[in-house]
Amino acid sequence: PTPHPGMPGAEAVAGATVATAEGPSLTWTAPASWRPKGGSTMRKGSYAVGPADGPAGDLAVTAFPGDVGGDLANVNRWRGQMQLPPIDGQELAGALEALEVNGLKILVADIDGGANAERLLGAIVPFNGATWFFKLVGPAAVVAAEADAFRAMLQTIRVAEAPAAHP
């Protein structure tokens, strides 16, 4: 698979326009077994993850201007998607794993949906005044089986090369 450069733009969602990040982009290399899906103007990348003949997880790559409410708000948004109660600021450090990859600071959350039998792996990547999100969500067994591949993909994230200037 080829790296996916960011696409500038905005998408109307429920009557509101959601700004997406523009400018320098990040690239990554998805595992060969992940199947690219049609994206949208909000998604920088989109993949079906897991067995082709069974329930699959969804990997979405998005980027938004600013900090999108901060790390606590983002983790609690994901917890809400897993039908879990929010955590407070004191619990945040224990909910995130910090990585540094190719000069980028990445925070990774692993959220078990418990009773709903789903799991979410999410990475928060601040870059160039925007926040990029790499989020894998799906059946707990599928996400567990793909967790190492998700982490390996995070290790490939880097700043995209700027196109060469034409004389």
XYZ file of N, CA, C and O in Angstrom:
668
model
N 0.828 -1.195 0.000
C 0.000 0.000 0.000
C 0.867 1.251 0.000
O 1.975 1.249 0.517
N 0.326 2.269 -0.564
C 1.085 3.506 -0.649
C 0.694 4.423 0.491
O -0.414 4.343 1.007
N 1.593 5.315 0.890
C 1.233 6.300 1.910
C 0.100 7.188 1.395
O -0.060 7.359 0.194
N -0.661 7.715 2.313
C -1.808 8.537 1.946
C -1.589 9.980 2.388
O -1.595 10.263 3.570
N -1.403 10.901 1.424
C -1.249 12.302 1.818
C -2.585 12.873 2.268
O -3.633 12.355 1.896
N -2.537 13.919 3.060
C -3.758 14.569 3.529
C -4.468 15.280 2.398
O -3.885 15.636 1.384
N -5.749 15.453 2.555
C -6.548 16.173 1.575
C -7.185 17.352 2.288
O -7.865 17.168 3.278
N -6.955 18.583 1.803
C -7.592 19.733 2.450
C -9.091 19.734 2.175
O -9.550 19.091 1.239
N -9.822 20.453 2.992
C -11.243 20.598 2.723
C -12.073 20.575 3.984
O -11.566 20.543 5.080
N -13.366 20.603 3.797
C -14.308 20.535 4.903
C -15.514 19.754 4.419
O -15.784 19.681 3.229
N -16.228 19.174 5.334
C -17.404 18.393 4.977
C -18.575 18.875 5.827
O -18.435 19.102 7.015
N -19.732 19.018 5.188
C -20.921 19.404 5.942
C -21.428 18.192 6.718
O -21.580 17.120 6.156
N -21.636 18.368 8.001
C -22.136 17.287 8.844
C -23.341 17.823 9.607
O -23.213 18.760 10.374
N -24.485 17.226 9.371
C -25.714 17.620 10.065
C -25.899 19.136 10.053
O -26.190 19.752 11.064
N -25.682 19.720 8.897
C -25.923 21.148 8.744
C -24.780 22.037 9.195
O -24.818 23.236 8.994
N -23.739 21.458 9.813
C -22.595 22.254 10.262
C -21.387 21.898 9.403
O -21.277 20.786 8.910
N -20.510 22.837 9.206
C -19.290 22.554 8.472
C -18.186 22.265 9.474
O -17.945 23.047 10.383
N -17.542 21.131 9.317
C -16.449 20.732 10.194
C -15.154 21.004 9.434
O -14.936 20.451 8.359
N -14.313 21.849 9.982
C -13.057 22.159 9.318
C -12.115 20.978 9.440
O -12.079 20.292 10.456
N -11.376 20.738 8.386
C -10.344 19.715 8.431
C -8.998 20.403 8.263
O -8.912 21.505 7.739
N -7.955 19.747 8.725
C -6.624 20.348 8.709
C -6.109 20.487 7.280
O -6.348 19.638 6.437
N -5.404 21.567 7.035
C -4.783 21.804 5.743
C -3.312 22.086 5.962
O -2.864 22.245 7.086
N -2.564 22.145 4.878
C -1.146 22.436 4.993
C -0.325 21.163 4.975
O -0.773 20.145 4.460
N 0.891 21.208 5.558
C 1.749 20.023 5.561
C 0.993 18.823 6.122
O 0.130 18.966 6.974
N 1.336 17.664 5.620
C 0.575 16.465 5.935
C 1.447 15.402 6.573
O 2.665 15.517 6.608
N 0.796 14.373 7.071
C 1.471 13.178 7.553
C 1.218 12.056 6.552
O 0.195 12.045 5.879
N 2.148 11.116 6.488
C 1.940 9.913 5.701
C 2.150 8.717 6.617
O 2.723 8.847 7.704
N 1.701 7.568 6.179
C 1.847 6.337 6.934
C 1.762 5.199 5.938
O 1.355 5.383 4.794
N 2.117 4.018 6.379
C 1.993 2.817 5.560
C 1.103 1.839 6.311
O 1.429 1.411 7.419
N -0.023 1.521 5.703
C -0.969 0.591 6.317
C -0.519 -0.846 6.047
O 0.102 -1.124 5.016
N -0.823 -1.765 6.966
C -0.504 -3.174 6.721
C -1.148 -3.661 5.415
O -2.264 -3.251 5.069
N -0.452 -4.538 4.706
C -0.931 -5.035 3.411
C -2.290 -5.725 3.521
O -3.069 -5.726 2.572
N -2.584 -6.310 4.694
C -3.853 -7.033 4.852
C -5.050 -6.104 5.051
O -6.197 -6.545 4.951
N -4.801 -4.817 5.332
C -5.907 -3.880 5.521
C -6.420 -3.461 4.158
O -5.648 -3.152 3.259
N -7.740 -3.417 4.010
C -8.352 -3.116 2.729
C -8.801 -1.657 2.681
O -9.680 -1.260 3.446
N -8.190 -0.850 1.764
C -8.601 0.552 1.659
C -10.089 0.656 1.317
O -10.613 -0.138 0.534
N -10.760 1.612 1.957
C -12.177 1.874 1.696
C -12.284 3.276 1.118
O -11.400 4.099 1.314
N -13.375 3.531 0.448
C -13.631 4.873 -0.041
C -13.688 5.839 1.127
O -14.304 5.546 2.142
N -13.005 6.948 1.000
C -12.963 7.918 2.089
C -14.027 8.980 1.921
O -14.983 8.829 1.177
N -13.832 10.050 2.626
C -14.695 11.227 2.526
C -13.763 12.419 2.680
O -12.567 12.248 2.904
N -14.294 13.603 2.567
C -13.425 14.767 2.730
C -12.931 14.888 4.162
O -11.937 15.546 4.409
N -13.608 14.245 5.121
C -13.137 14.289 6.512
C -12.064 13.258 6.783
O -11.248 13.438 7.665
N -12.088 12.154 6.062
C -11.129 11.069 6.311
C -9.914 11.217 5.406
O -10.039 11.304 4.195
N -8.748 11.183 6.027
C -7.493 11.195 5.287
C -7.145 9.784 4.835
O -6.353 9.590 3.931
N -7.700 8.801 5.509
C -7.497 7.400 5.177
C -8.603 6.582 5.802
O -9.165 6.973 6.829
N -8.944 5.444 5.172
C -10.038 4.619 5.658
C -9.782 3.183 5.223
O -9.520 2.927 4.047
N -9.848 2.242 6.181
C -9.536 0.848 5.894
C -10.509 -0.084 6.599
O -10.926 0.184 7.723
N -10.810 -1.212 5.947
C -11.483 -2.332 6.594
C -10.372 -3.221 7.137
O -9.419 -3.544 6.423
N -10.474 -3.599 8.404
C -9.418 -4.320 9.099
C -9.981 -5.636 9.631
O -11.031 -5.642 10.258
N -9.265 -6.715 9.374
C -9.695 -8.018 9.865
C -10.055 -8.928 8.714
O -9.819 -8.608 7.546
N -10.662 -10.067 9.024
C -10.950 -11.053 7.979
C -11.947 -10.515 6.954
O -12.916 -9.855 7.313
N -11.690 -10.830 5.684
C -12.572 -10.358 4.609
C -13.936 -11.035 4.670
O -14.920 -10.495 4.179
N -13.999 -12.226 5.279
C -15.242 -12.999 5.286
C -15.978 -12.951 6.621
O -16.870 -13.752 6.870
N -15.598 -12.009 7.489
C -16.260 -11.938 8.788
C -16.415 -10.508 9.233
O -16.179 -9.582 8.463
N -16.778 -10.293 10.484
C -16.906 -8.927 10.977
C -15.552 -8.232 10.910
O -14.531 -8.835 11.237
N -15.571 -7.004 10.451
C -14.321 -6.255 10.296
C -14.320 -5.032 11.196
O -15.371 -4.529 11.588
N -13.113 -4.566 11.501
C -12.956 -3.303 12.196
C -12.837 -2.187 11.172
O -12.649 -2.432 9.976
N -12.954 -0.960 11.631
C -12.850 0.222 10.779
C -11.701 1.074 11.283
O -11.676 1.440 12.460
N -10.747 1.361 10.404
C -9.642 2.257 10.738
C -9.899 3.566 10.013
O -10.026 3.582 8.790
N -10.014 4.645 10.775
C -10.227 5.975 10.204
C -9.055 6.863 10.574
O -8.600 6.855 11.721
N -8.572 7.625 9.604
C -7.544 8.632 9.838
C -8.186 9.981 9.534
O -8.680 10.199 8.422
N -8.199 10.861 10.544
C -8.785 12.188 10.377
C -7.818 13.226 10.931
O -6.911 12.893 11.700
N -8.013 14.477 10.537
C -7.189 15.573 11.059
C -8.051 16.818 11.154
O -8.819 17.118 10.230
N -7.935 17.524 12.288
C -8.738 18.714 12.526
C -7.853 19.827 13.066
O -6.858 19.553 13.747
N -8.205 21.082 12.794
C -7.401 22.199 13.312
C -7.430 22.240 14.838
O -8.404 21.832 15.458
N -6.343 22.718 15.424
C -6.280 22.914 16.872
C -6.155 21.604 17.621
O -5.739 20.584 17.078
N -6.552 21.635 18.921
C -6.408 20.440 19.762
C -7.729 19.701 19.950
O -7.812 18.740 20.701
N -8.794 20.144 19.272
C -10.101 19.494 19.284
C -10.574 19.239 20.719
O -11.068 18.179 21.045
N -10.358 20.208 21.592
C -10.828 20.114 22.970
C -9.803 19.573 23.942
O -10.030 19.578 25.140
N -8.693 19.048 23.445
C -7.646 18.521 24.320
C -7.741 17.013 24.476
O -8.726 16.372 24.103
N -6.673 16.442 25.044
C -6.572 14.984 25.154
C -7.696 14.374 25.985
O -8.258 13.337 25.614
N -8.054 14.998 27.114
C -9.110 14.451 27.961
C -10.434 14.403 27.201
O -11.138 13.382 27.218
N -10.772 15.487 26.505
C -12.028 15.518 25.746
C -12.025 14.458 24.645
O -13.043 13.797 24.398
N -10.883 14.283 23.997
C -10.811 13.293 22.915
C -10.942 11.871 23.452
O -11.664 11.049 22.890
N -10.253 11.557 24.556
C -10.372 10.223 25.155
C -11.810 9.992 25.620
O -12.381 8.920 25.400
N -12.423 10.999 26.235
C -13.803 10.830 26.698
C -14.785 10.698 25.537
O -15.797 9.988 25.657
N -14.505 11.342 24.404
C -15.347 11.170 23.213
C -15.285 9.706 22.775
O -16.302 9.085 22.475
N -14.066 9.144 22.753
C -13.914 7.733 22.383
C -14.591 6.823 23.409
O -15.220 5.831 23.051
N -14.451 7.138 24.710
C -15.106 6.328 25.744
C -16.618 6.356 25.540
O -17.289 5.329 25.697
N -17.152 7.513 25.191
C -18.584 7.623 24.915
C -18.999 6.736 23.746
O -20.069 6.113 23.771
N -18.151 6.666 22.717
C -18.446 5.797 21.580
C -18.465 4.320 21.998
O -19.152 3.507 21.387
N -17.728 3.987 23.048
C -17.703 2.615 23.577
C -18.742 2.421 24.684
O -18.747 1.399 25.366
N -19.608 3.421 24.877
C -20.672 3.396 25.889
C -20.100 3.261 27.304
O -20.642 2.562 28.160
N -18.973 3.958 27.538
C -18.342 3.983 28.855
C -18.450 5.387 29.429
O -18.490 6.373 28.685
N -18.451 5.505 30.761
C -18.516 6.841 31.372
C -17.198 7.586 31.169
O -16.146 6.962 30.966
N -17.246 8.920 31.240
C -16.018 9.694 31.096
C -15.077 9.476 32.283
O -15.509 9.034 33.356
N -13.804 9.768 32.049
C -12.812 9.754 33.119
C -12.480 11.203 33.448
O -12.864 12.123 32.721
N -11.756 11.418 34.560
C -11.353 12.779 34.905
C -9.870 12.965 34.599
O -9.172 12.019 34.211
N -9.398 14.167 34.783
C -8.020 14.507 34.459
C -6.990 13.666 35.193
O -5.913 13.381 34.663
N -7.297 13.252 36.413
C -6.350 12.436 37.183
C -6.196 11.043 36.594
O -5.164 10.405 36.756
N -7.227 10.554 35.907
C -7.180 9.213 35.316
C -6.581 9.219 33.907
O -6.266 8.160 33.370
N -6.408 10.414 33.329
C -5.982 10.511 31.933
C -4.607 9.894 31.689
O -4.426 9.140 30.734
N -3.634 10.176 32.557
C -2.277 9.661 32.342
C -2.269 8.141 32.254
O -1.554 7.562 31.428
N -3.083 7.481 33.064
C -3.151 6.032 33.033
C -3.898 5.487 31.833
O -3.820 4.296 31.533
N -4.628 6.358 31.140
C -5.425 5.928 29.990
C -4.677 6.091 28.673
O -5.164 5.657 27.639
N -3.513 6.741 28.713
C -2.759 7.012 27.485
C -1.338 6.497 27.591
O -0.703 6.594 28.634
N -0.826 5.988 26.489
C 0.569 5.571 26.376
C 1.253 6.567 25.443
O 0.756 6.834 24.345
N 2.375 7.127 25.869
C 3.098 8.110 25.055
C 4.184 7.425 24.230
O 4.949 6.617 24.742
N 4.223 7.761 22.944
C 5.254 7.273 22.027
C 5.891 8.475 21.346
O 5.263 9.519 21.218
N 7.112 8.301 20.881
C 7.705 9.293 19.985
C 8.150 8.550 18.745
O 8.885 7.568 18.823
N 7.636 8.974 17.598
C 7.898 8.303 16.327
C 8.293 9.356 15.295
O 7.522 10.276 15.030
N 9.475 9.217 14.733
C 9.935 10.127 13.682
C 9.759 11.595 14.079
O 9.344 12.423 13.271
N 10.052 11.901 15.354
C 9.958 13.266 15.844
C 8.551 13.711 16.208
O 8.355 14.854 16.622
N 7.567 12.845 16.053
C 6.175 13.171 16.388
C 5.829 12.568 17.745
O 6.222 11.443 18.054
N 5.083 13.319 18.547
C 4.612 12.814 19.838
C 3.228 12.208 19.609
O 2.327 12.863 19.093
N 3.076 10.951 19.985
C 1.831 10.216 19.762
C 1.317 9.695 21.101
O 2.088 9.155 21.892
N 0.029 9.878 21.358
C -0.622 9.323 22.536
C -1.583 8.239 22.073
O -2.391 8.466 21.167
N -1.486 7.061 22.696
C -2.298 5.914 22.278
C -3.249 5.525 23.409
O -2.833 5.381 24.558
N -4.518 5.351 23.058
C -5.538 4.881 23.996
C -6.019 3.505 23.546
O -6.179 3.257 22.347
N -6.236 2.622 24.505
C -6.780 1.292 24.252
C -8.019 1.180 25.135
O -7.914 1.090 26.354
N -9.190 1.231 24.504
C -10.452 1.299 25.260
C -11.287 0.063 24.968
O -11.726 -0.155 23.837
N -11.495 -0.746 26.002
C -12.299 -1.960 25.907
C -13.744 -1.576 26.165
O -14.068 -1.021 27.211
N -14.607 -1.877 25.203
C -16.017 -1.525 25.321
C -16.803 -2.399 26.282
O -17.993 -2.183 26.479
N -16.154 -3.390 26.882
C -16.822 -4.210 27.891
C -18.049 -4.922 27.364
O -17.959 -5.735 26.447
N -19.209 -4.583 27.898
C -20.447 -5.294 27.593
C -20.827 -5.230 26.117
O -21.493 -6.122 25.613
N -20.386 -4.180 25.394
C -20.789 -4.103 23.985
C -19.852 -4.891 23.071
O -20.017 -4.877 21.855
N -18.855 -5.593 23.661
C -17.957 -6.493 22.922
C -17.199 -5.798 21.806
O -16.854 -6.400 20.810
N -16.960 -4.501 21.964
C -16.149 -3.767 21.006
C -14.903 -3.249 21.697
O -14.837 -3.183 22.927
N -13.923 -2.870 20.898
C -12.678 -2.299 21.410
C -12.244 -1.193 20.469
O -12.495 -1.259 19.269
N -11.589 -0.198 21.030
C -11.114 0.933 20.258
C -9.633 1.156 20.566
O -9.249 1.213 21.731
N -8.837 1.235 19.526
C -7.445 1.666 19.639
C -7.376 3.010 18.944
O -7.759 3.124 17.772
N -6.907 4.014 19.655
C -6.843 5.345 19.062
C -5.506 5.993 19.314
O -4.912 5.813 20.374
N -5.027 6.736 18.325
C -3.788 7.489 18.466
C -4.074 8.952 18.181
O -4.774 9.285 17.225
N -3.543 9.816 19.044
C -3.677 11.269 18.921
C -2.301 11.792 18.528
O -1.318 11.560 19.243
N -2.231 12.490 17.380
C -0.946 12.961 16.864
C -1.031 14.466 16.581
O -1.533 14.867 15.534
N -0.556 15.316 17.529
C -0.535 16.748 17.245
C 0.528 17.046 16.189
O 1.650 16.530 16.267
N 0.165 17.840 15.173
C 1.119 18.166 14.111
C 0.714 19.463 13.425
O -0.414 19.597 12.955
N 1.631 20.408 13.366
C 1.463 21.627 12.580
C 0.171 22.377 12.902
O -0.554 22.795 12.016
N -0.130 22.519 14.198
C -1.326 23.275 14.607
C -2.628 22.516 14.435
O -3.705 23.088 14.558
N -2.541 21.220 14.127
C -3.730 20.388 13.961
C -3.567 19.140 14.823
O -2.507 18.910 15.404
N -4.627 18.349 14.914
C -4.563 17.072 15.609
C -5.032 15.991 14.644
O -6.126 16.083 14.085
N -4.175 15.012 14.456
C -4.491 13.852 13.626
C -4.924 12.715 14.542
O -4.380 12.543 15.631
N -5.913 11.949 14.077
C -6.424 10.801 14.828
C -6.353 9.559 13.948
O -6.777 9.591 12.790
N -5.811 8.484 14.515
C -5.806 7.175 13.878
C -6.643 6.294 14.803
O -6.224 6.017 15.926
N -7.836 5.909 14.353
C -8.772 5.217 15.246
C -9.231 3.914 14.615
O -9.806 3.903 13.530
N -8.962 2.811 15.321
C -9.428 1.485 14.919
C -10.515 1.065 15.895
O -10.281 1.007 17.102
N -11.694 0.775 15.376
C -12.797 0.336 16.229
C -13.487 -0.849 15.568
O -13.574 -0.922 14.336
N -13.912 -1.796 16.388
C -14.612 -2.956 15.853
C -14.802 -4.012 16.909
O -14.574 -3.769 18.102
N -15.209 -5.217 16.467
C -15.386 -6.318 17.424
C -14.093 -6.530 18.210
O -12.998 -6.489 17.646
N -14.223 -6.752 19.519
C -13.048 -6.859 20.396
C -12.042 -7.883 19.887
O -10.832 -7.634 19.908
N -12.496 -9.035 19.387
C -11.577 -10.077 18.922
C -10.800 -9.606 17.690
O -9.606 -9.892 17.550
N -11.453 -8.882 16.786
C -10.786 -8.381 15.579
C -9.739 -7.331 15.968
O -8.597 -7.373 15.505
N -10.127 -6.394 16.823
C -9.192 -5.344 17.232
C -8.013 -5.951 17.993
O -6.861 -5.556 17.773
N -8.261 -6.942 18.845
C -7.171 -7.602 19.568
C -6.208 -8.266 18.586
O -4.986 -8.161 18.729
N -6.751 -8.925 17.560
C -5.909 -9.615 16.574
C -5.098 -8.629 15.744
O -4.018 -8.968 15.252
N -5.589 -7.404 15.575
C -4.924 -6.403 14.738
C -4.134 -5.376 15.543
O -3.559 -4.445 14.978
N -4.092 -5.532 16.878
C -3.434 -4.521 17.726
C -1.959 -4.358 17.369
O -1.458 -3.227 17.305
N -1.237 -5.456 17.134
C 0.176 -5.341 16.786
C 0.346 -4.650 15.440
O 1.267 -3.842 15.263
N -0.520 -4.947 14.471
C -0.455 -4.305 13.153
C -0.744 -2.806 13.287
O -0.104 -1.979 12.622
N -1.694 -2.441 14.160
C -2.011 -1.027 14.397
C -0.776 -0.311 14.951
O -0.380 0.753 14.481
N -0.143 -0.925 15.942
C 1.040 -0.310 16.549
C 2.196 -0.238 15.547
O 2.947 0.738 15.539
N 2.327 -1.243 14.702
C 3.374 -1.213 13.674
C 3.107 -0.078 12.684
O 4.034 0.620 12.258
N 1.829 0.140 12.326
C 1.487 1.244 11.429
C 1.836 2.582 12.069
O 2.349 3.473 11.394
N 1.587 2.730 13.379
C 1.929 3.987 14.052
C 3.418 4.294 13.900
O 3.810 5.464 13.792
N 4.259 3.259 13.869
C 5.699 3.466 13.738
C 6.096 3.991 12.358
O 7.225 4.439 12.169
N 5.172 3.937 11.377
C 5.476 4.420 10.023
C 5.036 5.866 9.797
O 5.293 6.422 8.731
N 4.345 6.464 10.768
C 3.840 7.828 10.586
C 5.022 8.794 10.516
O 5.930 8.735 11.336
N 4.987 9.663 9.504
C 6.043 10.661 9.347
C 5.487 11.872 8.608
O 4.418 11.810 8.022
N 6.242 12.954 8.654
C 5.857 14.167 7.937
C 6.075 13.910 6.457
O 7.118 13.385 6.031
N 5.067 14.255 5.638
C 5.161 14.064 4.193
C 6.228 14.985 3.612
O 6.421 16.112 4.072
N 6.906 14.490 2.594
C 7.869 15.312 1.871
C 7.090 16.379 1.110
O 6.082 16.096 0.478
N 7.603 17.601 1.149
C 6.973 18.666 0.367
C 7.287 18.438 -1.113
O 8.398 18.014 -1.434
N 6.341 18.712 -2.016
C 6.644 18.544 -3.437
C 7.770 19.506 -3.842
O 7.859 20.610 -3.312
N 8.580 19.065 -4.744
C 9.693 19.907 -5.205
C 9.147 21.125 -5.952
O 8.172 21.011 -6.704
N 9.761 22.266 -5.717
C 9.350 23.496 -6.408
C 9.785 23.406 -7.867
O 10.866 22.916 -8.179
N 8.929 23.878 -8.763
C 9.268 23.877 -10.185
C 9.919 25.199 -10.538
O 9.424 26.248 -10.162
N 11.036 25.153 -11.264
C 11.717 26.420 -11.627
C 10.896 27.257 -12.572
O 10.055 26.797 -13.265
